[in-house]
Short mmCIF file of C-alpha atoms in Angstrom, two decimals:
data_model
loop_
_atom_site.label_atom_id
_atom_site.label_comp_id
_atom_site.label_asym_id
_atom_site.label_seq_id
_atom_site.Cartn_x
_atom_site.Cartn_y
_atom_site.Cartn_z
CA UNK A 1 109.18 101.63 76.82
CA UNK A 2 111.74 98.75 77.23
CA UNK A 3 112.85 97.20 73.87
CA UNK A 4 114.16 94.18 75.17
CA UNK A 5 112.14 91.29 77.71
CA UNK A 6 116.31 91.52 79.81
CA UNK A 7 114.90 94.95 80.88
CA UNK A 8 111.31 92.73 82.85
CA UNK A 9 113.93 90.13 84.09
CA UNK A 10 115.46 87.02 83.92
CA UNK A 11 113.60 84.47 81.55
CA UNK A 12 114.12 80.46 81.92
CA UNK A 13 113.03 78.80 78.83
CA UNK A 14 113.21 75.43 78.50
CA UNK A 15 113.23 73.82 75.13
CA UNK A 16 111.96 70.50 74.70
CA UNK A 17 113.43 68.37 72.02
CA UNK A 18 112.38 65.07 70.43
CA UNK A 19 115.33 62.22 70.87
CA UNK A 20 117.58 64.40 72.48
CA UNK A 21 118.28 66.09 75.91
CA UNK A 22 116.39 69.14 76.18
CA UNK A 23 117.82 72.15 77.19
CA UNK A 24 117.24 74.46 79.82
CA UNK A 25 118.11 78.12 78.95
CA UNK A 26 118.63 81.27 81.54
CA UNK A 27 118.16 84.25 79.27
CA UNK A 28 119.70 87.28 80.85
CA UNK A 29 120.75 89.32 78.27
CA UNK A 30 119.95 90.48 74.96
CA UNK A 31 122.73 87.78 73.02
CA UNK A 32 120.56 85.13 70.77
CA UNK A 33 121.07 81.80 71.48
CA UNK A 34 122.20 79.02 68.77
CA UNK A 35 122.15 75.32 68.85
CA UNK A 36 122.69 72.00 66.86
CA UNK A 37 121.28 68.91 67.58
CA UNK A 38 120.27 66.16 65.00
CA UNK A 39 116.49 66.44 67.27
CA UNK A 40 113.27 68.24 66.53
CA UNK A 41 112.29 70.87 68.70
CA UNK A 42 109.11 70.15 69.86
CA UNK A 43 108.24 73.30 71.73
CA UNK A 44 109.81 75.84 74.34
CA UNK A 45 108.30 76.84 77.54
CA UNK A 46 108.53 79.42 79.88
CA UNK A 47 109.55 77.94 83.72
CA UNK A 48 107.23 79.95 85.73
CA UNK A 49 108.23 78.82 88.92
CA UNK A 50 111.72 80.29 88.32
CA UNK A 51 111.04 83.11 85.73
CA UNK A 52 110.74 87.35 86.52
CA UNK A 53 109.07 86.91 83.08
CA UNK A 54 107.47 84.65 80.84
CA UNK A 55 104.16 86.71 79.71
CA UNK A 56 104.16 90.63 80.28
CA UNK A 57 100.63 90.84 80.40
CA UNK A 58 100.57 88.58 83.53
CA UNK A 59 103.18 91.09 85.42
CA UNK A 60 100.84 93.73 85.44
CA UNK A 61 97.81 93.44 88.14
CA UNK A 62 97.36 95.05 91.60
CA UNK A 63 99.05 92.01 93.14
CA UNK A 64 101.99 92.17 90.78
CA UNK A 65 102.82 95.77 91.55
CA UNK A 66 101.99 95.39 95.87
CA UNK A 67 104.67 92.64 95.34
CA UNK A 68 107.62 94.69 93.52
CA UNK A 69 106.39 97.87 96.50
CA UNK A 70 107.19 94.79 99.09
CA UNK A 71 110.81 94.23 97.70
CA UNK A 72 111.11 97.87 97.88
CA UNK A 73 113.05 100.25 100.00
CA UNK A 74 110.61 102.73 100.48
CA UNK A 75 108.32 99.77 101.90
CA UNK A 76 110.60 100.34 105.30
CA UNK A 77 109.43 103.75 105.83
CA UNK A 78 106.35 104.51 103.54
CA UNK A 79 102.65 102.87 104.10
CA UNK A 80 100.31 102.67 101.58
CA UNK A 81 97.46 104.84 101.72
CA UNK A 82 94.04 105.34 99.40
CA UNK A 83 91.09 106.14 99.57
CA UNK A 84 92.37 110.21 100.22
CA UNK A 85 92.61 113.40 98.61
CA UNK A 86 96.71 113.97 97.78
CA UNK A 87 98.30 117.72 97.22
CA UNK A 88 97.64 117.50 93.50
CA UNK A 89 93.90 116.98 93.70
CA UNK A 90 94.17 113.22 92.99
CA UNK A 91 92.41 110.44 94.44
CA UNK A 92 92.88 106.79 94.27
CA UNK A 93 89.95 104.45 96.14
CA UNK A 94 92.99 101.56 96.39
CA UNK A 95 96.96 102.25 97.11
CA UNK A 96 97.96 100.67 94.58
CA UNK A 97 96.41 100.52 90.95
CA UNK A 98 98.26 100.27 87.32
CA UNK A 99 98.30 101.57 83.97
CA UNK A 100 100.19 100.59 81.00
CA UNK A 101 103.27 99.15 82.06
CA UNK A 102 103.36 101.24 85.07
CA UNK A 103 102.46 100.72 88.76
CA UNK A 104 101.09 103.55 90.76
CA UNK A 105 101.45 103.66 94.53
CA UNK A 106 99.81 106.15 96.74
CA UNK A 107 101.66 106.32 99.73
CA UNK A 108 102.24 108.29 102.80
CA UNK A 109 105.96 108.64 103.89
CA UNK A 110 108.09 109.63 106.49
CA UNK A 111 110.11 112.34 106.77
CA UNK A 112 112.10 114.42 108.75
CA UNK A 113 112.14 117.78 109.95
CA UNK A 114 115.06 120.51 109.86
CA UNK A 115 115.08 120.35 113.51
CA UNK A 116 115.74 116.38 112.83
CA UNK A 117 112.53 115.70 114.18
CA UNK A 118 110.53 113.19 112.59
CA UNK A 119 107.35 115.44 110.88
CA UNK A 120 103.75 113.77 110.31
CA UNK A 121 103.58 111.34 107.17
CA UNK A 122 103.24 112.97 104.05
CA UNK A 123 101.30 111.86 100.72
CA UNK A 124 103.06 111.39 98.18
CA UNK A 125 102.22 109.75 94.40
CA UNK A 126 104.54 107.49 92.46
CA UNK A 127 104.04 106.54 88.67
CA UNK A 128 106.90 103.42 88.02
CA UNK A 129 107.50 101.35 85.35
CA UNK A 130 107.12 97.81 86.86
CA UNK A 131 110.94 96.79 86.31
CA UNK A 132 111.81 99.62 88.05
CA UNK A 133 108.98 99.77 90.75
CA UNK A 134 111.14 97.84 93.75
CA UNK A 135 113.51 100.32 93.62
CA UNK A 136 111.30 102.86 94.68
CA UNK A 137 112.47 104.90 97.34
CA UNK A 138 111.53 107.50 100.33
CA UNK A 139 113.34 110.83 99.75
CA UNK A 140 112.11 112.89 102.94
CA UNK A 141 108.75 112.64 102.93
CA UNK A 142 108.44 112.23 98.73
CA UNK A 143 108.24 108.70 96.27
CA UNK A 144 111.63 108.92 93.92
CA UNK A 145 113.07 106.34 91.53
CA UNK A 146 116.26 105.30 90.27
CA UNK A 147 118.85 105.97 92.70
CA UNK A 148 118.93 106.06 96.52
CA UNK A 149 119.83 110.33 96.94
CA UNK A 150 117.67 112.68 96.86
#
């Protein structure tokens, strides 16, 4: 589980201030940020528009996670396939559901034979946590994470 909201994204907060400029904040890291002004703050918001983040809870939906598999590279050579019966005796009625903080794509991917044919698409089942999930990658035929060799 990520400790830190750096590890969902890049947050813009904005901080509204009574009597004095307010401040618009790009919080990519884990440092804290400090401030004086002689003003009030009178709330801080999340910028939406221009956040990865602003409420966790929002991230994760069916929409959310067919987004991050758009953005990924396995996208280019993988569809997205329910509705079947996969090697391990799983089913999913959608290709894409979620758990937890996870996304869960059920896919069927390309790969390529010894001969360097191209073989028929293969099932394959992928478990990602969401910052992670548009890295997702085809390694012959099989869903990986986290790097681009297989």
């Amino acid at each position: 589980m990520m400790e830190h909201c750096v590890g969902w994204g890049k947050v813009v907060a904005k901080v509204d201030l009574a009597s004095c400029t307010d401040k618009t904040w790009h919080l990519t890291n884990t440092n804290k940020r400090k401030g004086s002004e002689a003003c009030r703050v009178r709330g801080i918001y999340c910028c939406t528009d221009i956040s990865d983040l602003c409420n966790k809870s929002d991230l994760m939906s069916i929409e959310s996670c067919t987004s991050q598999w758009n953005k990924s590279p396995a996208s280019n050579s993988c569809e997205l396939s329910g509705g079947e019966t996969y090697t391990s005796g799983s089913t999913s009625p959608t290709p894409v559901t979620w758990s937890d903080e996870n996304c869960n794509f059920w896919a069927k991917c390309q790969y390529v034979k010894p001969d360097w044919t191209l073989g028929e698409k293969q099932a394959s089942i992928k478990d990602v946590h969401w910052p992670e999930a548009d890295e997702v990658y085809n390694c012959n035929g099989v869903l990986k994470e986290g790097g681009s060799s297989c």
